[in-house]
Short mmCIF file of C-alpha atoms and ligand atoms in Angstrom, two decimals:
data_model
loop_
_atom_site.label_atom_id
_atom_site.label_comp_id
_atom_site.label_asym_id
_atom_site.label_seq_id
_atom_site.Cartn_x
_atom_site.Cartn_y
_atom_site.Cartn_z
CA UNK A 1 0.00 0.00 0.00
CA UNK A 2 1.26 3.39 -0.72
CA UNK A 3 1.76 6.22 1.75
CA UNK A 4 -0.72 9.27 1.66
CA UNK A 5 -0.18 12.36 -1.04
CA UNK A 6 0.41 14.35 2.00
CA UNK A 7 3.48 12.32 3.42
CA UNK A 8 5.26 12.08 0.95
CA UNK A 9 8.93 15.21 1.06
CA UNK A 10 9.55 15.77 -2.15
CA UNK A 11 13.62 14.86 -2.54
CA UNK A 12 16.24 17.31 -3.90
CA UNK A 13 18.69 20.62 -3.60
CA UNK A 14 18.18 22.17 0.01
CA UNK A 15 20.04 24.63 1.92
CA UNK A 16 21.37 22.36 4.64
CA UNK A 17 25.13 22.40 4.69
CA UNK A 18 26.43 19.71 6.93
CA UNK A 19 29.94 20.40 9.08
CA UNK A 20 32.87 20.36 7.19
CA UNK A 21 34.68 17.05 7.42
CA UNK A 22 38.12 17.93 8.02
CA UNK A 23 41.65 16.20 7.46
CA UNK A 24 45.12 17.60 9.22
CA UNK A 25 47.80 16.95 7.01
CA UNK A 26 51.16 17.14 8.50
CA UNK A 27 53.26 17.09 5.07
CA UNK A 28 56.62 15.78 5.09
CA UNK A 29 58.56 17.09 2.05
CA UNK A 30 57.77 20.33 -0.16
CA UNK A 31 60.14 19.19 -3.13
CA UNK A 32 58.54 18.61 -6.50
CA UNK A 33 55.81 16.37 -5.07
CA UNK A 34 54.90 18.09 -1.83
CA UNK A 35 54.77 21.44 -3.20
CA UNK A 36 52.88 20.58 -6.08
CA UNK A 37 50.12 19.01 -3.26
CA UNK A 38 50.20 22.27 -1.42
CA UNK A 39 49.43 24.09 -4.33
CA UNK A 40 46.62 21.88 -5.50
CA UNK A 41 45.77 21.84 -1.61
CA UNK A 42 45.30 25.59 -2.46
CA UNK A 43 43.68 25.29 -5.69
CA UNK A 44 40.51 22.70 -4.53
CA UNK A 45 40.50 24.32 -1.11
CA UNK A 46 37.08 26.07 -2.50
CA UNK A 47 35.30 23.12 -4.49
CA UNK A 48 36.05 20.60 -1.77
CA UNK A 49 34.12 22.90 0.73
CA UNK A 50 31.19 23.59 -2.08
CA UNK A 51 30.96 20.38 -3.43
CA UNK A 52 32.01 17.81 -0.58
CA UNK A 53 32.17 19.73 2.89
CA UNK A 54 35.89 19.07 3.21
CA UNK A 55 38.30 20.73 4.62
CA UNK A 56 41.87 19.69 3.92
CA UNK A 57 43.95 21.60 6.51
CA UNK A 58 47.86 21.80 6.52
CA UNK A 59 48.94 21.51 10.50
CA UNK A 60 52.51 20.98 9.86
CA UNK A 61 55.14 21.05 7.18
CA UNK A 62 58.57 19.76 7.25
CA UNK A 63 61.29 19.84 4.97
CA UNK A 64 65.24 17.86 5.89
CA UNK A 65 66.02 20.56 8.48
CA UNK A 66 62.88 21.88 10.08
CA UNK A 67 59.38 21.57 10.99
CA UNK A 68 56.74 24.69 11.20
CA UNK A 69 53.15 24.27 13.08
CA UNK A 70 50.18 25.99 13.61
CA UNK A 71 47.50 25.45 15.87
CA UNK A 72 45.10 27.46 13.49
CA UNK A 73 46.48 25.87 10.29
CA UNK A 74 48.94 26.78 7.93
CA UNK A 75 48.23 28.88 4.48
CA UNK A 76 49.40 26.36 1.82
CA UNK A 77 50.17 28.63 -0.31
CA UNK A 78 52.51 30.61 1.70
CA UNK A 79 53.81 28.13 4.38
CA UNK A 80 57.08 27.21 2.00
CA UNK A 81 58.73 30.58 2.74
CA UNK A 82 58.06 30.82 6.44
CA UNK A 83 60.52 27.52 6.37
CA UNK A 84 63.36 30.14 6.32
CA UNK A 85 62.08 33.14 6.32
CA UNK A 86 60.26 35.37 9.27
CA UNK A 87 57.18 33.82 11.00
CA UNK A 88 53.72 34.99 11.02
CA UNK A 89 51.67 35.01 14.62
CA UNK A 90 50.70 31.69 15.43
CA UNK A 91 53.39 29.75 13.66
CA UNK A 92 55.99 27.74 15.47
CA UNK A 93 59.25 26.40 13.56
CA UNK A 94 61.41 23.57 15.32
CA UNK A 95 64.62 21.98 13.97
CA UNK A 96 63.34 18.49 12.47
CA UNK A 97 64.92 15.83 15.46
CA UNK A 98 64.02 12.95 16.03
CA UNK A 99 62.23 13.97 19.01
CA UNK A 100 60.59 16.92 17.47
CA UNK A 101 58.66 14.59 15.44
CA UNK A 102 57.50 12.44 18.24
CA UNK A 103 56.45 15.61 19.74
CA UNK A 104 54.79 16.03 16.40
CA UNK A 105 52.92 12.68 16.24
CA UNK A 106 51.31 13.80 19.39
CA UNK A 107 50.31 16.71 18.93
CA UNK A 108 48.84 15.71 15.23
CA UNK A 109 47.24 13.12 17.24
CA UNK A 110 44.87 14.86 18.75
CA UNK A 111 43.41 16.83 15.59
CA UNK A 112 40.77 15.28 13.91
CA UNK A 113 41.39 13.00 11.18
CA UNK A 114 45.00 13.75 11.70
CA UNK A 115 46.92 12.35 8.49
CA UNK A 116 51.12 11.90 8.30
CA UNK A 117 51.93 12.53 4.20
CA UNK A 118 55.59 11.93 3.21
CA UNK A 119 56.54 13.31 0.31
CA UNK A 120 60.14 12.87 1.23
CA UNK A 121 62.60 9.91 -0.33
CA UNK A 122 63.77 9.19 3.20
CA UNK A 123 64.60 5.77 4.12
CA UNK A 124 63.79 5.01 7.82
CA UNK A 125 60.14 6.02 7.89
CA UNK A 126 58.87 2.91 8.84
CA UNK A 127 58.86 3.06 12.68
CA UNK A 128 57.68 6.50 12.27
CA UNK A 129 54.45 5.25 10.37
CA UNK A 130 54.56 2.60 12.59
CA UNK A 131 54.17 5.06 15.92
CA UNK A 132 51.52 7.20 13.72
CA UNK A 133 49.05 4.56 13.39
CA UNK A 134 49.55 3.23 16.87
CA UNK A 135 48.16 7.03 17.79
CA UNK A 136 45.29 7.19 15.50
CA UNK A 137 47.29 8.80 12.63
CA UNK A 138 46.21 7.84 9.08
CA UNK A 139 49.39 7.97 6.49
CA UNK A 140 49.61 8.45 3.45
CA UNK A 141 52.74 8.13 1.20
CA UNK A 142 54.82 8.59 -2.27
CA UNK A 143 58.01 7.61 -0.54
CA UNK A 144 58.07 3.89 -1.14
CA UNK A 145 61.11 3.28 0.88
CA UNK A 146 59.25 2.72 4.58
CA UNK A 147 57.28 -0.52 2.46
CA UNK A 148 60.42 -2.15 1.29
CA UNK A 149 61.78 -2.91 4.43
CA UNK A 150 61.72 -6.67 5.59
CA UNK A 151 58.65 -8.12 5.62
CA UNK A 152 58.31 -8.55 9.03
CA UNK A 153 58.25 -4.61 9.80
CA UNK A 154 55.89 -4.15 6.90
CA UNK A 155 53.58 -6.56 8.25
CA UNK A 156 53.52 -5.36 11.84
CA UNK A 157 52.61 -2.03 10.21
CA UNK A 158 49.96 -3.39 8.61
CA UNK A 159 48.41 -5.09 11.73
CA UNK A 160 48.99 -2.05 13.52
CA UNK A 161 46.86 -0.51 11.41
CA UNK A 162 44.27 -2.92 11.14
CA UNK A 163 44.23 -2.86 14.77
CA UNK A 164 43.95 0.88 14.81
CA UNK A 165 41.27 1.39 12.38
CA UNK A 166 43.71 3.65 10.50
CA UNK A 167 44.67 3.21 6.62
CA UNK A 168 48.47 3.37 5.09
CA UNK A 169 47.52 4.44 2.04
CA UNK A 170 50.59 4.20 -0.89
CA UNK A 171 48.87 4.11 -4.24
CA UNK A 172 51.26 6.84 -5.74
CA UNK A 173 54.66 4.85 -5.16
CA UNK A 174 53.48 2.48 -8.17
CA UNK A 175 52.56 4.80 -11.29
CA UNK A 176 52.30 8.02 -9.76
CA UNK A 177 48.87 8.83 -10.28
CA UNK A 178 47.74 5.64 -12.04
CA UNK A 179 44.92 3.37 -10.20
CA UNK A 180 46.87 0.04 -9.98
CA UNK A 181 47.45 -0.32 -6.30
CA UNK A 182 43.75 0.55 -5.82
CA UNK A 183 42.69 -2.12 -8.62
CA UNK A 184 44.76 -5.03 -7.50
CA UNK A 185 43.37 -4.42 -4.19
CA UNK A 186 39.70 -4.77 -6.22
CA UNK A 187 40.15 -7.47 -8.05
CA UNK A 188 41.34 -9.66 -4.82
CA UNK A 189 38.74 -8.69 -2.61
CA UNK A 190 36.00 -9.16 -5.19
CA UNK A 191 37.78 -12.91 -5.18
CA UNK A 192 39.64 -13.01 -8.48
CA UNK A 193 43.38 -13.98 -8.60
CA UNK A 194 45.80 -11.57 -10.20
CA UNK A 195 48.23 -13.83 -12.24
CA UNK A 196 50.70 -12.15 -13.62
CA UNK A 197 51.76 -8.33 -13.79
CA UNK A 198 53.47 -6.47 -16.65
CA UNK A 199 54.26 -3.41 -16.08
CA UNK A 200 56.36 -0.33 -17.49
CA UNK A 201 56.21 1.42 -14.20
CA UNK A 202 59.04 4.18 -14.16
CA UNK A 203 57.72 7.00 -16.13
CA UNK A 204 61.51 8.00 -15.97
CA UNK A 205 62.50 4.89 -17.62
CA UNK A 206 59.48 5.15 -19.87
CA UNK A 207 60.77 8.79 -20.76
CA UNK A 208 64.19 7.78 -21.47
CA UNK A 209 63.74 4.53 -23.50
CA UNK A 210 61.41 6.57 -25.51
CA UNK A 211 63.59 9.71 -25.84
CA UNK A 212 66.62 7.58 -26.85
CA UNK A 213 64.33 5.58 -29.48
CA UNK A 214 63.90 8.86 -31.35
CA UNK A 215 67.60 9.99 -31.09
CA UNK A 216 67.89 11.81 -28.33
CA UNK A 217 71.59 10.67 -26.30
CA UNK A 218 70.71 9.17 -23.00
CA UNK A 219 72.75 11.80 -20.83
CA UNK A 220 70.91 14.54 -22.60
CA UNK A 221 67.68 12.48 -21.98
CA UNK A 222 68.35 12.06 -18.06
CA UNK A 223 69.41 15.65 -17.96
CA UNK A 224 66.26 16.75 -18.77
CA UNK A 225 64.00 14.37 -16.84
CA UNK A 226 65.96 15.48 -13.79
CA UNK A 227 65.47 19.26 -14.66
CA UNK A 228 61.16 18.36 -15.49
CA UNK A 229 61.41 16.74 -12.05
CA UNK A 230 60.70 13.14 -13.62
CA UNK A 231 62.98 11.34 -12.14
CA UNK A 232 63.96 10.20 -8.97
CA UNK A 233 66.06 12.82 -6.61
CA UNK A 234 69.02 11.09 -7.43
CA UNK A 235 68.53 9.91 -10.63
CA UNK A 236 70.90 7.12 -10.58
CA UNK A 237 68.09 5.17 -8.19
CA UNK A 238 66.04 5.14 -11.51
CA UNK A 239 68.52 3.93 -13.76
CA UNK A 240 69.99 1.61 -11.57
CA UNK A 241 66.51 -0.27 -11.62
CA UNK A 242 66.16 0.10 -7.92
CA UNK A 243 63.09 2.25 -8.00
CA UNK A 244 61.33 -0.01 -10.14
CA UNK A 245 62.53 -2.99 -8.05
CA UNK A 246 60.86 -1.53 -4.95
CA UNK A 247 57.65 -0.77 -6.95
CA UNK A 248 57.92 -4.73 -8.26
CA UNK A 249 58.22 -5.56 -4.69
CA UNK A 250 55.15 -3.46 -3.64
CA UNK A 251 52.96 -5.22 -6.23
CA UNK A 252 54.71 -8.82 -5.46
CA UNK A 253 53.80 -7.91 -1.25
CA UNK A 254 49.97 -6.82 -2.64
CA UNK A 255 49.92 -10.50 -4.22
CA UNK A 256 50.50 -11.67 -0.97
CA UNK A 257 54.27 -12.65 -1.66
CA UNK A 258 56.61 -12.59 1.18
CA UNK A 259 59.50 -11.86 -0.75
CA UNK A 260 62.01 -9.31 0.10
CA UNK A 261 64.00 -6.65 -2.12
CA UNK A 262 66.77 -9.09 -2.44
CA UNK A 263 64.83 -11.21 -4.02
CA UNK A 264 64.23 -8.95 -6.60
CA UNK A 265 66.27 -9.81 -9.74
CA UNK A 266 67.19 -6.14 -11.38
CA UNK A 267 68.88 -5.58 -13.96
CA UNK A 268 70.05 -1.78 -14.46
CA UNK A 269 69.84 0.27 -17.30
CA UNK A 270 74.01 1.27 -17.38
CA UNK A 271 76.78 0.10 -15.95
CA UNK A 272 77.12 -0.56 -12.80
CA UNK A 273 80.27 1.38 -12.42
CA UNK A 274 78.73 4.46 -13.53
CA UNK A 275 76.27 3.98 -10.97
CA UNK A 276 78.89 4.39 -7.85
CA UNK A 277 79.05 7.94 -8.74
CA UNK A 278 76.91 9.27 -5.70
CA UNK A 279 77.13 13.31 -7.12
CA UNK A 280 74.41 13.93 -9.16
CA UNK A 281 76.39 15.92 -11.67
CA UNK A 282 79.08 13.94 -12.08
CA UNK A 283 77.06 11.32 -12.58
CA UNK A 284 75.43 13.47 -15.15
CA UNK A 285 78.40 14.07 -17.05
CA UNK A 286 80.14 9.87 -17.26
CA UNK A 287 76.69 9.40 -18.64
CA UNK A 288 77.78 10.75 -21.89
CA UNK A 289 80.84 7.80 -21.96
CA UNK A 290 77.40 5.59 -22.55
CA UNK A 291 75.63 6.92 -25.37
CA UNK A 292 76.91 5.74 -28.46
CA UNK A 293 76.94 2.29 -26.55
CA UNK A 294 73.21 2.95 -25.89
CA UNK A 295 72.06 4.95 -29.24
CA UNK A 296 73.74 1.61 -30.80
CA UNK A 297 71.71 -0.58 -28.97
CA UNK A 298 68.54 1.11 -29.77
CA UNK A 299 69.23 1.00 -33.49
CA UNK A 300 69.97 -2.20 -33.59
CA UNK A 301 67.05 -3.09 -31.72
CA UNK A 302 65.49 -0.82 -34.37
CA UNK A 303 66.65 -2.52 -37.19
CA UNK A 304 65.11 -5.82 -35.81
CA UNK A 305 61.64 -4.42 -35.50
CA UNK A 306 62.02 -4.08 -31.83
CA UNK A 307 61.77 -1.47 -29.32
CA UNK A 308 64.13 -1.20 -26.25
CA UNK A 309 61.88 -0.57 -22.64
CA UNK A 310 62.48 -1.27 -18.61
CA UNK A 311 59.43 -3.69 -17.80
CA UNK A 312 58.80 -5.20 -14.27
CA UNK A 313 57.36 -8.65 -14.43
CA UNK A 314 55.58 -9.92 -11.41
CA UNK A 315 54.47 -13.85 -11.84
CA UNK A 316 54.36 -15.60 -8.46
CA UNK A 317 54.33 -19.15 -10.14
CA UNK A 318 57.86 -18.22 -11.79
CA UNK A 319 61.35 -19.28 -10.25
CA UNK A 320 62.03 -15.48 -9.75
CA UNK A 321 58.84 -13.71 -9.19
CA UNK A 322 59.62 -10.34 -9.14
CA UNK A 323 62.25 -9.60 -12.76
CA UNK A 324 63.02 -5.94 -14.26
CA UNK A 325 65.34 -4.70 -16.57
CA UNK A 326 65.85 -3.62 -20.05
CA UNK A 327 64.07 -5.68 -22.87
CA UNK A 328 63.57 -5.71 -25.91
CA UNK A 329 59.20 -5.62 -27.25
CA UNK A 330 57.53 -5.76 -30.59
CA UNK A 331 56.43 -2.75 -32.25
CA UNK A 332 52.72 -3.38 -31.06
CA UNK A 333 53.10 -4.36 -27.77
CA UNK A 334 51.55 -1.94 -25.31
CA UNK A 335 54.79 -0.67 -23.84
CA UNK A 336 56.31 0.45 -27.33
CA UNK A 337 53.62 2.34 -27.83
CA UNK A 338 54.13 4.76 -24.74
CA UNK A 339 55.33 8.05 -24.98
CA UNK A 340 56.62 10.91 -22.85
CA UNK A 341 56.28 9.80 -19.41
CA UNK A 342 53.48 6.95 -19.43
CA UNK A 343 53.67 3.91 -17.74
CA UNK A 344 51.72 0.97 -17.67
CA UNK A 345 50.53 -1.89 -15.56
CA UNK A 346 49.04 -4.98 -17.20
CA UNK A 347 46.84 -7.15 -14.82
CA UNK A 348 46.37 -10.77 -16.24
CA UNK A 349 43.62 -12.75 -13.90
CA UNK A 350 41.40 -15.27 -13.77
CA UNK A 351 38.91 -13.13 -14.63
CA UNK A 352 41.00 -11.04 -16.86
CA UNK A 353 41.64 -13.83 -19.18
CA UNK A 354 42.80 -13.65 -22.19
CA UNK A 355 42.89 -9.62 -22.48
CA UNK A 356 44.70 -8.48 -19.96
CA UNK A 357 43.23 -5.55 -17.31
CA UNK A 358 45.32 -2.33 -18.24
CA UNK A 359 45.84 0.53 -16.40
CA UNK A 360 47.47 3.20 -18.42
CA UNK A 361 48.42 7.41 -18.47
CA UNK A 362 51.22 9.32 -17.24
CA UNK A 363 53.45 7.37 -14.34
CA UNK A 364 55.75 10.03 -13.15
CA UNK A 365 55.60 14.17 -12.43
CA UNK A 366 54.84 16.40 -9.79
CA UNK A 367 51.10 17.11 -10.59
CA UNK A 368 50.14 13.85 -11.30
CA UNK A 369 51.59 12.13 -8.07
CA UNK A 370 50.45 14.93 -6.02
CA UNK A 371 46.53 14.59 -6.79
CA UNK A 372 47.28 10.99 -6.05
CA UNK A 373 48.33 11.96 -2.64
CA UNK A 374 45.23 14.42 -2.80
CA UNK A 375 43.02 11.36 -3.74
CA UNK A 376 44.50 9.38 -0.64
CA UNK A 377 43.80 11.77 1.81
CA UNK A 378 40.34 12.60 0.46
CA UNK A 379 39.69 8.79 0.84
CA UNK A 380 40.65 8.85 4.19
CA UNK A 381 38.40 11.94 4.89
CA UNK A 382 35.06 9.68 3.30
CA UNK A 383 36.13 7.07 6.30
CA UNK A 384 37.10 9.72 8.73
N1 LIG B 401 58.63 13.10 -8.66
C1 LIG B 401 57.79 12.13 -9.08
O1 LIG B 401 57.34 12.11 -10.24
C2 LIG B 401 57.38 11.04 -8.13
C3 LIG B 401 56.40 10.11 -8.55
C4 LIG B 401 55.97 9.12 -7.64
C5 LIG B 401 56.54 9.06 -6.38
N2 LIG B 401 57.51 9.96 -6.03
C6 LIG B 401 58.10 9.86 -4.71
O2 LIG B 401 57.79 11.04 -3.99
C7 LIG B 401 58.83 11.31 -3.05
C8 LIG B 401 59.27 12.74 -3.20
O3 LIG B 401 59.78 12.94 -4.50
P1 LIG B 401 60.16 14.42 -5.01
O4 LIG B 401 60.42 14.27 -6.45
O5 LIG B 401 59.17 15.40 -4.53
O6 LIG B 401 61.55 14.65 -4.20
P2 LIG B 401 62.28 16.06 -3.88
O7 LIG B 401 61.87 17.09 -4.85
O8 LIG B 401 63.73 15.77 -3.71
O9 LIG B 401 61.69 16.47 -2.45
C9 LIG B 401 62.01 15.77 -1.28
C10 LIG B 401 61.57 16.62 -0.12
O10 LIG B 401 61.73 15.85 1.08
C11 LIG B 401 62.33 16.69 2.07
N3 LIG B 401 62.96 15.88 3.12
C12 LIG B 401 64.10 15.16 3.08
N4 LIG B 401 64.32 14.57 4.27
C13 LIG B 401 63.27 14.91 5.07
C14 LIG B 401 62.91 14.62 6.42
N5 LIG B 401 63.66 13.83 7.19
N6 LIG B 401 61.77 15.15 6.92
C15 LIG B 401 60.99 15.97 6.17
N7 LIG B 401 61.29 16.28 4.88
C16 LIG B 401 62.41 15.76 4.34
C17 LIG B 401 63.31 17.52 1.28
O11 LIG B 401 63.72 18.63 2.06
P3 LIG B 401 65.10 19.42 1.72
O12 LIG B 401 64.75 20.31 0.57
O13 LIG B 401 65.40 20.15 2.97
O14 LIG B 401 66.13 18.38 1.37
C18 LIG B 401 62.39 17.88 0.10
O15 LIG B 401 61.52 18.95 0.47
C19 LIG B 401 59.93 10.28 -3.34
O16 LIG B 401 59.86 9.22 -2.41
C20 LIG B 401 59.60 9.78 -4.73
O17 LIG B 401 60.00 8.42 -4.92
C21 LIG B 401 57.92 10.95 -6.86
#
């Protein structure tokens, strides 16, 4: 039976606005990635209050040497030059210690939804993630370092956080931007079984295969993906294969794999010995005793039909699960066809079977990673 005419509220637009849900982000790291999130931290502060009663509001920032807070919040847009220059009221500045950021974690702890970001490259983050979430703290992170420890670390993180009720959010250290963390995790808790994974994952490496394929020398090639802020802060972490060994590794741990990094077969891009140089310049500069080596390579590949890229391969029934390196592909296969600084991730299943799942767009880049991040922490703000 249907309810009387006169019962019946008619359902749409009203004038109610319900409290801003709020996030406090204490950012670690204002480099290419962590500036670029305060900026588009700045630029959505407007449409995420209009549109979805959020409030995304920066408590603390921290680059290597020092730490600001502000009870009242700090403006994102201006909170980069109070690092070293004069303070406005209400803004506090601390030398980053150890024990300044334990003071940190508590006093974050007690904001609401209080989220730790690191946009930082730092190895050693682990405990501190670990004593976030054991005070409520939600993190969210591009530095994939803290999730390549052992396994027993990352696993006591993740029970921590499970115990908690507080998420560890990472989908920007595989792809930047790209959705593939977020659609493994999908396709295993909807019950399917992820196979085998393919991926070009370094938009660095994507951007210099690709670069050198159309005759540009390699050094030249790294040069400039250092100076777009492509690549890794030291670039010789992407070319070295390391980076994309630690994303292989993240993928191979989201399987379920208990492997560690040194099971991880990688096979770099140059020589080793080149590799030892630690400056950044000077590593710059024996680069250039590689690229007639490497512009031969790629024309020879050329000549073949074939295309020179760095894939990761993730197959847990293989001897060697986790493989990246150089290789050579056909014309048409998906990662010859990428340009600039796409990547690629190439989810075979059970369900997925025979066309793979693919998750494809740009894998590497300041704005790109950074609405990642922004898309983390908004996710945590939906489960508060
Ligand atoms: N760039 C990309 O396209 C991309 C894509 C995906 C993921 N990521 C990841 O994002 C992270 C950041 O990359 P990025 O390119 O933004 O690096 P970046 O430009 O070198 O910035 C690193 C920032 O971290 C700060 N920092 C270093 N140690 C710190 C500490 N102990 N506490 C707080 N801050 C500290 C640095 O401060 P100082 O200036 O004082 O040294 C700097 O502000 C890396 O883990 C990278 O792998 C980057």
């Amino acid at each position: 039976m249907g309810l009387p005419a006169k019962q019946i509220r008619p359902v749409g637009p009203t004038n109610l606005r319900l409290a801003p849900r709020r996030v406090s982000v204490c950012l670690l790291g204002c480099g290419v990635v962590g500036g670029e999130l305060l900026q588009q931290i700045t630029d959505q502060a407007a449409t995420l209050a209009a549109e979805h009663d959020t409030e995304v509001r920066l408590v603390a920032l921290a680059n290597s040497r020092l730490i600001l807070v502000a009870d009242a919040g700090l403006d994102p847009a201006r909170a980069v030059d109070w690092l070293d220059g004069p303070l406005p009221d209400g803004v506090r500045r601390y030398e980053n210690t150890p024990s300044a950021r334990d003071a940190l974690l508590r006093e974050l702890a007690q904001r609401p939804v209080p989220v730790l970001v690191d946009a930082t490259a730092c190895e050693g983050h682990t405990a501190l993630f670990q004593r976030a979430v054991q005070r409520g703290i939600h993190v969210a992170t591009a530095n994939k370092k803290p999730l390549v420890v052992v396994n027993d670390r990352v696993e006591a993180l993740s029970r921590a956080a499970r115990r908690h009720r507080r998420a560890v959010r990472f989908e920007t250290t595989v792809g930047a931007g790209l959705p593939i963390i977020e659609t493994i995790k999908n396709l295993r808790t909807t019950g399917d079984t992820v196979r085998r994974i393919e991926g070009s994952l370094s938009g660095t490496l994507g951007y210099l295969t690709h670069q050198v394929s159309v005759g540009v020398p390699l050094s030249v090639a790294v040069r400039q993906a250092v100076e777009q802020g492509y690549s890794e802060p030291q670039p010789q972490d992407d070319l070295s294969g390391a980076d994309v060994g630690r994303k292989g590794l993240i993928l191979a741990r989201e399987l379920g794999l208990r492997l560690e990094l040194d099971d991880v077969e990688i096979e770099p891009l140059v020589p080793s010995d080149l590799l030892e140089i630690d400056d950044v310049e000077a590593f710059l500069a024996a680069l250039e005793s590689v690229d007639d080596r490497f512009a031969r390579r790629v024309e020879s590949a050329a000549a073949r039909g074939r295309v020179l890229r760095y894939l990761a391969v993730v197959d847990p029934s293989a001897p060697t699960p986790v493989r990246v390196g150089p290789v050579e592909v056909d014309r048409d296969h998906p990662a010859a066809r990428l340009r600039g600084t796409e990547a690629f991730g190439a989810l075979q299943t059970r369900r997925y079977d025979p066309c793979p799942l693919v998750v494809q767009g740009p894998g590497a880049g300041g704005a790109v990673t950074a609405a990642g991040l922004l898309a983390d922490l908004l996710q945590i703000a939906r489960r508060g």
